[in-house]
PDB file of C-alpha atoms and ligand atoms in Angstrom:
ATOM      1  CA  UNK A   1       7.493  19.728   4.207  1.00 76.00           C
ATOM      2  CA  UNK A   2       7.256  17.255   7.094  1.00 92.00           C
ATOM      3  CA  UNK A   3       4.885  14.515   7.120  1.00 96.00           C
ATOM      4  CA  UNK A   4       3.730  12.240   9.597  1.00 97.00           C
ATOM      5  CA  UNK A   5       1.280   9.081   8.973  1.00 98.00           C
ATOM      6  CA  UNK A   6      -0.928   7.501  11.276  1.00 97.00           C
ATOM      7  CA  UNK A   7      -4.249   5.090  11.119  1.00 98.00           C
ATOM      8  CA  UNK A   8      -6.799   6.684   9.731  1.00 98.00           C
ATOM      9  CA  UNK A   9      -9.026   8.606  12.987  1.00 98.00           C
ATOM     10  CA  UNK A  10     -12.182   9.646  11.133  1.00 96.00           C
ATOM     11  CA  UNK A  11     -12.899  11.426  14.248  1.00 97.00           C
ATOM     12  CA  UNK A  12      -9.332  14.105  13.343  1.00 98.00           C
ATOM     13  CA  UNK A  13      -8.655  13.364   9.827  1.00 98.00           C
ATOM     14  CA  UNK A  14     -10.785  15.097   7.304  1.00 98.00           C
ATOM     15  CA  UNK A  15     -11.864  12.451   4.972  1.00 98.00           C
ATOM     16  CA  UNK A  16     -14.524  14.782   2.785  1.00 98.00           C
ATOM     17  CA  UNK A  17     -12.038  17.167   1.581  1.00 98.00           C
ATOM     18  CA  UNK A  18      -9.707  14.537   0.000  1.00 98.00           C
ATOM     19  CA  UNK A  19      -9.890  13.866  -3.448  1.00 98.00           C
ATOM     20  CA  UNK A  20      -8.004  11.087  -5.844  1.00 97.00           C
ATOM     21  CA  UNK A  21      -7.509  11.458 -10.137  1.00 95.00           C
ATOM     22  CA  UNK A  22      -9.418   8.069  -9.177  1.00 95.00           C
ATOM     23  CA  UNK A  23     -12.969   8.519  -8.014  1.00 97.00           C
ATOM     24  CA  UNK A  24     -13.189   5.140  -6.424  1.00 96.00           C
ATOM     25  CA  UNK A  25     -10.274   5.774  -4.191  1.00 97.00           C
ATOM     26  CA  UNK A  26     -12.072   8.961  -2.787  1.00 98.00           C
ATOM     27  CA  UNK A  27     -15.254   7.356  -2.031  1.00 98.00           C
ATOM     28  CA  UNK A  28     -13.608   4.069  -0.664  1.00 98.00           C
ATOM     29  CA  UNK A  29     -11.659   6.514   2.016  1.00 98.00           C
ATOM     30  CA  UNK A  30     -14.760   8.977   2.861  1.00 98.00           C
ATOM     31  CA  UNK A  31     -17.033   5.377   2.845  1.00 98.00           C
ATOM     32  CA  UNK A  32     -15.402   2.334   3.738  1.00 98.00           C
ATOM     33  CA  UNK A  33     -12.103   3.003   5.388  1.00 98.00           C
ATOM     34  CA  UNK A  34     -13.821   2.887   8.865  1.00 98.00           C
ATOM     35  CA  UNK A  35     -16.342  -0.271   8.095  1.00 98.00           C
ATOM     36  CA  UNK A  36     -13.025  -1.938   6.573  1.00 98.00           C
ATOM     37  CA  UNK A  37     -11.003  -0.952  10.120  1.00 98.00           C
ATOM     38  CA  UNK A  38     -13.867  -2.513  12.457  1.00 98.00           C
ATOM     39  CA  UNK A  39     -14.264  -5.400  10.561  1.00 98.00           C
ATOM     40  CA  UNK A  40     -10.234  -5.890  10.638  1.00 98.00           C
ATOM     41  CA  UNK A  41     -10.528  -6.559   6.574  1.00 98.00           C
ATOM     42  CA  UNK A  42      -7.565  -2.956   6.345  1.00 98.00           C
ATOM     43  CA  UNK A  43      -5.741  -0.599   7.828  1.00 98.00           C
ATOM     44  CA  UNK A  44      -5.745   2.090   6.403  1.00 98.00           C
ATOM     45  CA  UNK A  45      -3.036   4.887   7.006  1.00 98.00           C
ATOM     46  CA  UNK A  46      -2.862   8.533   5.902  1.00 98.00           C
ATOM     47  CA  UNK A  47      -0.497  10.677   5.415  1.00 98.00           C
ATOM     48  CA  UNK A  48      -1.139  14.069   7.306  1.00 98.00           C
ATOM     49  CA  UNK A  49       1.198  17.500   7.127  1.00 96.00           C
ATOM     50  CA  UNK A  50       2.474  18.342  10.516  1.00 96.00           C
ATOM     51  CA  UNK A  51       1.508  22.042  10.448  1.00 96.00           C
ATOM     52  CA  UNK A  52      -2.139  20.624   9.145  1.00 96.00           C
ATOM     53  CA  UNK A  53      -3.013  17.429  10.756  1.00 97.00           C
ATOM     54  CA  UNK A  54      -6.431  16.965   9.591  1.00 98.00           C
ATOM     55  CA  UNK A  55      -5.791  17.628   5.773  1.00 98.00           C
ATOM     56  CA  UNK A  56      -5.440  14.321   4.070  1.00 98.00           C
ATOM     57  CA  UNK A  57      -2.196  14.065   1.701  1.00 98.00           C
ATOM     58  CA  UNK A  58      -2.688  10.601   0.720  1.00 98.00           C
ATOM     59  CA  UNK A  59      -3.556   7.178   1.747  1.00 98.00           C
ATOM     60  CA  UNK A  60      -3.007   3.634   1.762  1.00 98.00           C
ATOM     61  CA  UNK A  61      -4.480   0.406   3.077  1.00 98.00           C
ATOM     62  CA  UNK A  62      -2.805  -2.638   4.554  1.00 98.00           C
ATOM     63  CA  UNK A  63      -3.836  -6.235   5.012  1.00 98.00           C
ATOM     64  CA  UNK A  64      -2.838  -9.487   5.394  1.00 98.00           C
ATOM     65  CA  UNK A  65      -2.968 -11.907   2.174  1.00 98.00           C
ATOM     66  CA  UNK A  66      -1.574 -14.812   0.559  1.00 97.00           C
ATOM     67  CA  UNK A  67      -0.285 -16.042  -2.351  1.00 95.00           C
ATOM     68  CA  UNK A  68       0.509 -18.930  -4.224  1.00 94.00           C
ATOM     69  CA  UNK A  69       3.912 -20.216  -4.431  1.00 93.00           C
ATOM     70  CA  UNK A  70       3.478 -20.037  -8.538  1.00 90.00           C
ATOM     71  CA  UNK A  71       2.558 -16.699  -8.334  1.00 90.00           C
ATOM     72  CA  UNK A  72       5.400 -15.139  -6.955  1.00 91.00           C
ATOM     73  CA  UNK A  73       8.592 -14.023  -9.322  1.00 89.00           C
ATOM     74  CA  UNK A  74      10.130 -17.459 -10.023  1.00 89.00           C
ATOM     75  CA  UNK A  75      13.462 -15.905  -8.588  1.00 89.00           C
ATOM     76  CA  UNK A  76      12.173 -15.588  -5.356  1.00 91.00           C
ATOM     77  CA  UNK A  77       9.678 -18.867  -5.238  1.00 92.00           C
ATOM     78  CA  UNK A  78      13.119 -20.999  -5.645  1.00 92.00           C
ATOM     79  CA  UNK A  79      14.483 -20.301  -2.401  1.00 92.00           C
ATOM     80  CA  UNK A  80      10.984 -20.682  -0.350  1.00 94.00           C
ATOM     81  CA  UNK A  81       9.696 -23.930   0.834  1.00 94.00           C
ATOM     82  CA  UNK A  82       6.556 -25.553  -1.263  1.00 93.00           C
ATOM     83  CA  UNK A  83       3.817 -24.560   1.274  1.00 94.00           C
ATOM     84  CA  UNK A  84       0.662 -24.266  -0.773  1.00 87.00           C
ATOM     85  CA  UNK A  85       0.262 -21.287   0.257  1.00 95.00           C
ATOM     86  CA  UNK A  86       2.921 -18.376   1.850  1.00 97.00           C
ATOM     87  CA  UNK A  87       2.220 -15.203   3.439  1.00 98.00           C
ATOM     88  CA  UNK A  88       2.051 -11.546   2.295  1.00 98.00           C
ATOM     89  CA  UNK A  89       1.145  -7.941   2.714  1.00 98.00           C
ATOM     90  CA  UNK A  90      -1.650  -6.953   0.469  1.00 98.00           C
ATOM     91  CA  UNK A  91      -1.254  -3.237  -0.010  1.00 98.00           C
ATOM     92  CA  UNK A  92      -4.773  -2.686  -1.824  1.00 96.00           C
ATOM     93  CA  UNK A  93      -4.937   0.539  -2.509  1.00 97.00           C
ATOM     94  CA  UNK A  94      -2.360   3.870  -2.491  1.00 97.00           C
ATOM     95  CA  UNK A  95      -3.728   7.556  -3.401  1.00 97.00           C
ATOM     96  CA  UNK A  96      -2.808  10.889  -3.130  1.00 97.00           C
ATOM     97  CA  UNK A  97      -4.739  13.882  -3.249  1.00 98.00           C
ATOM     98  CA  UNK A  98      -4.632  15.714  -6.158  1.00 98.00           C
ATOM     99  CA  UNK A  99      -3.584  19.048  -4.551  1.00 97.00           C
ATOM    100  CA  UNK A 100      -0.427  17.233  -3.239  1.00 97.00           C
ATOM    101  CA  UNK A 101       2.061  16.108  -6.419  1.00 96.00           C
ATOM    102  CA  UNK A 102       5.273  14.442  -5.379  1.00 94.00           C
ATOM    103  CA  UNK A 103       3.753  12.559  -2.171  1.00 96.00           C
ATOM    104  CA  UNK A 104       2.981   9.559  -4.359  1.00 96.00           C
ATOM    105  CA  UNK A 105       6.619   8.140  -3.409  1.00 95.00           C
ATOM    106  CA  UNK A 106       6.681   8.981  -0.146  1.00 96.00           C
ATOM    107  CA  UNK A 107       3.632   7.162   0.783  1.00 97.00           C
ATOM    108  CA  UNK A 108       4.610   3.710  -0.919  1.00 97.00           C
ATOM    109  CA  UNK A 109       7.670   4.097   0.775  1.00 96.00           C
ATOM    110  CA  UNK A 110       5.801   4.635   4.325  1.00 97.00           C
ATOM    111  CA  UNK A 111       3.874   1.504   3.157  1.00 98.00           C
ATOM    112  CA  UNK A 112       7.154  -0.800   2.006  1.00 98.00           C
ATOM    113  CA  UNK A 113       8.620  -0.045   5.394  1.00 97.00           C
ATOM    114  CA  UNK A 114       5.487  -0.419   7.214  1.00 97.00           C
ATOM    115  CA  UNK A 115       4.903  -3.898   5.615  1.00 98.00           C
ATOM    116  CA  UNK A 116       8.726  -4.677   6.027  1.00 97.00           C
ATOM    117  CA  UNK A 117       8.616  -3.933  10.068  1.00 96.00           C
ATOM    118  CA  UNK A 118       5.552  -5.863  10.751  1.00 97.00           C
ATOM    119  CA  UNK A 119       7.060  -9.370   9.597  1.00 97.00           C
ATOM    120  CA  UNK A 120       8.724  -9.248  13.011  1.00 96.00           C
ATOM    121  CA  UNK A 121       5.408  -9.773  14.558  1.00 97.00           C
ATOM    122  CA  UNK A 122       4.313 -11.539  11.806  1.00 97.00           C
ATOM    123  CA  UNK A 123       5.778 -13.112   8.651  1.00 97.00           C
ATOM    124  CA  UNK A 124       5.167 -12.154   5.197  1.00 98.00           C
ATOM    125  CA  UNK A 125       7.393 -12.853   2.265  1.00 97.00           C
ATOM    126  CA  UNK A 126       6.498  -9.901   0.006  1.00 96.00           C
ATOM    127  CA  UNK A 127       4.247  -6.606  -0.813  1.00 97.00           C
ATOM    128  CA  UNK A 128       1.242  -7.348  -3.887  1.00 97.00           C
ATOM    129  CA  UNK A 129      -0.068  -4.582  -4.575  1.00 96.00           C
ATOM    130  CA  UNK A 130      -2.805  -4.372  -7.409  1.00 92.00           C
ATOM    131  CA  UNK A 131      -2.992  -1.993 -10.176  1.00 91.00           C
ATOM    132  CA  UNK A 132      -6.225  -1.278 -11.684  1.00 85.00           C
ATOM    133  CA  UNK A 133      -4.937   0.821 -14.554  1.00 90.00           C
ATOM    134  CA  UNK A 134      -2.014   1.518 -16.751  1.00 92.00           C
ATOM    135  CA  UNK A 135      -1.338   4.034 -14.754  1.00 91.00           C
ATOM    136  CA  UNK A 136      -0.885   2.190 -11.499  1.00 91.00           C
ATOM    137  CA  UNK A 137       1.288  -0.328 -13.650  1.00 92.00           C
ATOM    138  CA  UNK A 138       3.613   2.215 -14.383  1.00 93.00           C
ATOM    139  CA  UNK A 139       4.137   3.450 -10.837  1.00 94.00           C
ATOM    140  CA  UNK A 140       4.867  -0.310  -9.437  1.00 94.00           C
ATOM    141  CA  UNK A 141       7.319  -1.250 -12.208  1.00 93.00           C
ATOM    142  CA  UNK A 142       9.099   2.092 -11.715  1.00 94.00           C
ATOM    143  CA  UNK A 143       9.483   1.029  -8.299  1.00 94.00           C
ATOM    144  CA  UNK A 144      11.011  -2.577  -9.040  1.00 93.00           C
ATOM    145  CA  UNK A 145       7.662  -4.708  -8.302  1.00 95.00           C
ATOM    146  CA  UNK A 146       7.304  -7.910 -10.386  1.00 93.00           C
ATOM    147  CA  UNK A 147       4.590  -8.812 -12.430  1.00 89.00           C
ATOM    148  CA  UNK A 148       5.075 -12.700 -12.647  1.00 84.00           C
ATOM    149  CA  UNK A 149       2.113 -12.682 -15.377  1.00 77.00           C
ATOM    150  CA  UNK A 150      -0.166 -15.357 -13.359  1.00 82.00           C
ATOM    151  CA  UNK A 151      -2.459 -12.535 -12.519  1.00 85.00           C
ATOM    152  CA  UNK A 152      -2.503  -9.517 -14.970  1.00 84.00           C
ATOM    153  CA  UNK A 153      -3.552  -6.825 -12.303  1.00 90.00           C
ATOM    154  CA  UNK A 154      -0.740  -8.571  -9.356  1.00 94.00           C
ATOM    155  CA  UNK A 155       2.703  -7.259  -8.603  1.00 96.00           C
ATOM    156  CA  UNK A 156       4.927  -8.232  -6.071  1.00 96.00           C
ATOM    157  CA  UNK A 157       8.134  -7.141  -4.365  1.00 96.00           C
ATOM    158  CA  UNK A 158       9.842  -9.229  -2.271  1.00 95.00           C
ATOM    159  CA  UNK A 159      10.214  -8.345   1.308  1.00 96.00           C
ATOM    160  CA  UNK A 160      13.784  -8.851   1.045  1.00 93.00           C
ATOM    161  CA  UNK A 161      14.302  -6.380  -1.636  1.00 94.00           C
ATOM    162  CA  UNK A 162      11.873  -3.658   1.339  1.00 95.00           C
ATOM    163  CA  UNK A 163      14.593  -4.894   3.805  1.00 93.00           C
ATOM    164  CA  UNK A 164      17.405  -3.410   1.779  1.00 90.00           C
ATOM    165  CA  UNK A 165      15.391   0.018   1.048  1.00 86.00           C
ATOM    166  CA  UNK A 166      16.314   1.762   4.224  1.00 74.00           C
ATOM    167  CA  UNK A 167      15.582   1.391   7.741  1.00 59.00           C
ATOM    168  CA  UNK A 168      12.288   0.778   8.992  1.00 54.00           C
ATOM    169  CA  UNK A 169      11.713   3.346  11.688  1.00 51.00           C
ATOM    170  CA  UNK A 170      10.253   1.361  14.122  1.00 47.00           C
TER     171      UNK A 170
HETATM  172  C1  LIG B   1       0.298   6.813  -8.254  1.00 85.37           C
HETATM  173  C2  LIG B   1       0.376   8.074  -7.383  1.00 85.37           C
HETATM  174  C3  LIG B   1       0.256   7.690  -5.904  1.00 85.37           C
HETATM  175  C4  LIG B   1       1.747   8.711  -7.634  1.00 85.37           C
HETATM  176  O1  LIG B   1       1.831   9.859  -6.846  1.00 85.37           O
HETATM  177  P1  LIG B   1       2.751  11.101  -7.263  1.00 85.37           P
HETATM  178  O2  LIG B   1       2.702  12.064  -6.138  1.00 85.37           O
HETATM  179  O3  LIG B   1       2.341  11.550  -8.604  1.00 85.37           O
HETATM  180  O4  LIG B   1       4.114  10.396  -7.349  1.00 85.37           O
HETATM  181  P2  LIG B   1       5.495  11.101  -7.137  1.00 85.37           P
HETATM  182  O5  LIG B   1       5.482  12.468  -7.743  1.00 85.37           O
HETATM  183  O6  LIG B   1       5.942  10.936  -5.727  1.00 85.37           O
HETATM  184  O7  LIG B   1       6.278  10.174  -8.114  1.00 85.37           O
HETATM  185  C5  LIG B   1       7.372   9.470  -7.756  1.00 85.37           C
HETATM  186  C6  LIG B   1       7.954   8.984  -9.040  1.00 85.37           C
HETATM  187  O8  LIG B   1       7.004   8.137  -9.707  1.00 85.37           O
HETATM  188  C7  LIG B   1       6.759   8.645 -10.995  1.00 85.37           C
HETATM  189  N1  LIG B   1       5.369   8.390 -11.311  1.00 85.37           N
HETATM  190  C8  LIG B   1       4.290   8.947 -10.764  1.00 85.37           C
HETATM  191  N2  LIG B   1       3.183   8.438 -11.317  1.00 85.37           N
HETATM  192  C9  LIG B   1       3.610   7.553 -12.254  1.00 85.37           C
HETATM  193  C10 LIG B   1       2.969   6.743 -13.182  1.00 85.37           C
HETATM  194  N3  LIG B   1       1.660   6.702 -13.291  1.00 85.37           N
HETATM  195  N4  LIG B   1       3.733   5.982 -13.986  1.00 85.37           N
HETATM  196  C11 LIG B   1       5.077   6.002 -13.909  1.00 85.37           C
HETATM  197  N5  LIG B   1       5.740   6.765 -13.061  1.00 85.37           N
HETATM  198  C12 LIG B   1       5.022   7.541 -12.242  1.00 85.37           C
HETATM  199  C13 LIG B   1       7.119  10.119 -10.945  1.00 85.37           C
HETATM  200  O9  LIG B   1       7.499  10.609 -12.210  1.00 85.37           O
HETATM  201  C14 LIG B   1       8.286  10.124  -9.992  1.00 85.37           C
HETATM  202  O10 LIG B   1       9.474   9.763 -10.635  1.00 85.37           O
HETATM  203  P3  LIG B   1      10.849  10.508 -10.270  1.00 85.37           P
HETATM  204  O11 LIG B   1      11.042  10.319  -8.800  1.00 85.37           O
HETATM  205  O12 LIG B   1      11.858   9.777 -11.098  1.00 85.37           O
HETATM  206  O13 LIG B   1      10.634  11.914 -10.653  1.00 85.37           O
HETATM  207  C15 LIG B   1      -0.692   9.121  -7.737  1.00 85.37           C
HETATM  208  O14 LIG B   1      -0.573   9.477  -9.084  1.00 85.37           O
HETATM  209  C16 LIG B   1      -2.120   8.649  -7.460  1.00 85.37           C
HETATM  210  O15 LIG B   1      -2.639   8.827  -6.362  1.00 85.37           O
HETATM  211  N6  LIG B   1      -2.758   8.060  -8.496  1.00 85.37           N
HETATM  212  C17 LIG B   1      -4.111   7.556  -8.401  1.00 85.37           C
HETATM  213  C18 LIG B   1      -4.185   6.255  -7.645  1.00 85.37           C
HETATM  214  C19 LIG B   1      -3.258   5.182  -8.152  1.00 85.37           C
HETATM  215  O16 LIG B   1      -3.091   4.975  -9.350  1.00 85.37           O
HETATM  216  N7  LIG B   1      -2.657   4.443  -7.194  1.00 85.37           N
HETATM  217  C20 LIG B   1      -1.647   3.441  -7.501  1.00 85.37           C
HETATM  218  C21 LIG B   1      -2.074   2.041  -7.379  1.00 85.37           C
HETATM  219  S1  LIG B   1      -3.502   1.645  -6.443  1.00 85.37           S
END
């Protein structure tokens, strides 16, 4: 089925009739998304169906972050320089609706190459993303993030590993 994604318009996209397995990441879209986008605190994107551009599929939000040198996977933090603090993408939160199984991977990829494309304009050494449940740790391990153990909830993958995922589209 072909998706598109976009920033989130709360003037076309239909924010009430989305729903997460995780209430909290239904009521952040339907009420903070927008306050979050005018402040500039995230971005959020959704993922729409072409054939039904209003329908929701699934979200995520971007912002800027950044980390500690100690905090990323000790692999990477050996080639960077000791700044006391580096740059990153903080993807803070990734849902699909519960009427759409299999987007899930789709979405995080969206996000990766997102993240990945906009270190031309601006730099950013890796993706955190944080996982609030053992759920959410499962889905970021499967994918290869690290979880360097500083903070519990934090996992990381290096922008470099994004860069090798496929070709950012734009
Ligand atoms: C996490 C979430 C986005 C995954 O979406 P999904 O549509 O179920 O994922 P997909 O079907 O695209 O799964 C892709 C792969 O991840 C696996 N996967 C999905 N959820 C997983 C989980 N909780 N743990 C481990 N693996 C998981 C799938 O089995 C699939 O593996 P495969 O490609 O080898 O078959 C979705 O379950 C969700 O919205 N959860 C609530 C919010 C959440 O936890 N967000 C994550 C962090 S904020």
């Amino acid at each position: 089925m072909p998706y598109r994604v976009e920033l989130l318009d709360p003037a076309r996209h239909d924010r009430a009739g989305f729903r997460s397995t995780v209430p909290a990441l239904t009521s952040y879209l339907q009420q903070y998304a927008r306050k979050d986008a005018e402040r500039h605190l995230a971005a959020t994107f959704v993922m729409v169906e072409e054939s039904a551009p209003a329908r929701i599929v699934g979200y995520y939000t971007l912002s800027n972050f950044t980390v500690e040198l100690a905090e990323l996977p000790a692999e990477q933090a050996q080639r960077l320089p000791r700044y006391p603090l580096l740059p990153a993408t903080l993807m803070g939160r990734l849902a699909r609706d519960v009427g759409c199984p299999g987007t899930g991977k789709l979405l995080l990829m969206d996000a990766l190459l997102r993240a990945y494309t906009q270190t031309r304009a601006s730099g950013s050494v890796a993706v955190v993303g944080e996982a609030k449940d053992e759920a959410a740790r499962a889905f970021y391990s499967k994918y290869g993030f690290l979880q360097p153990g500083i903070e519990p909830d934090r996992f990381f993958l290096p922008m470099g590993v994004i860069g090798k995922l496929g070709a950012p589209s734009s």
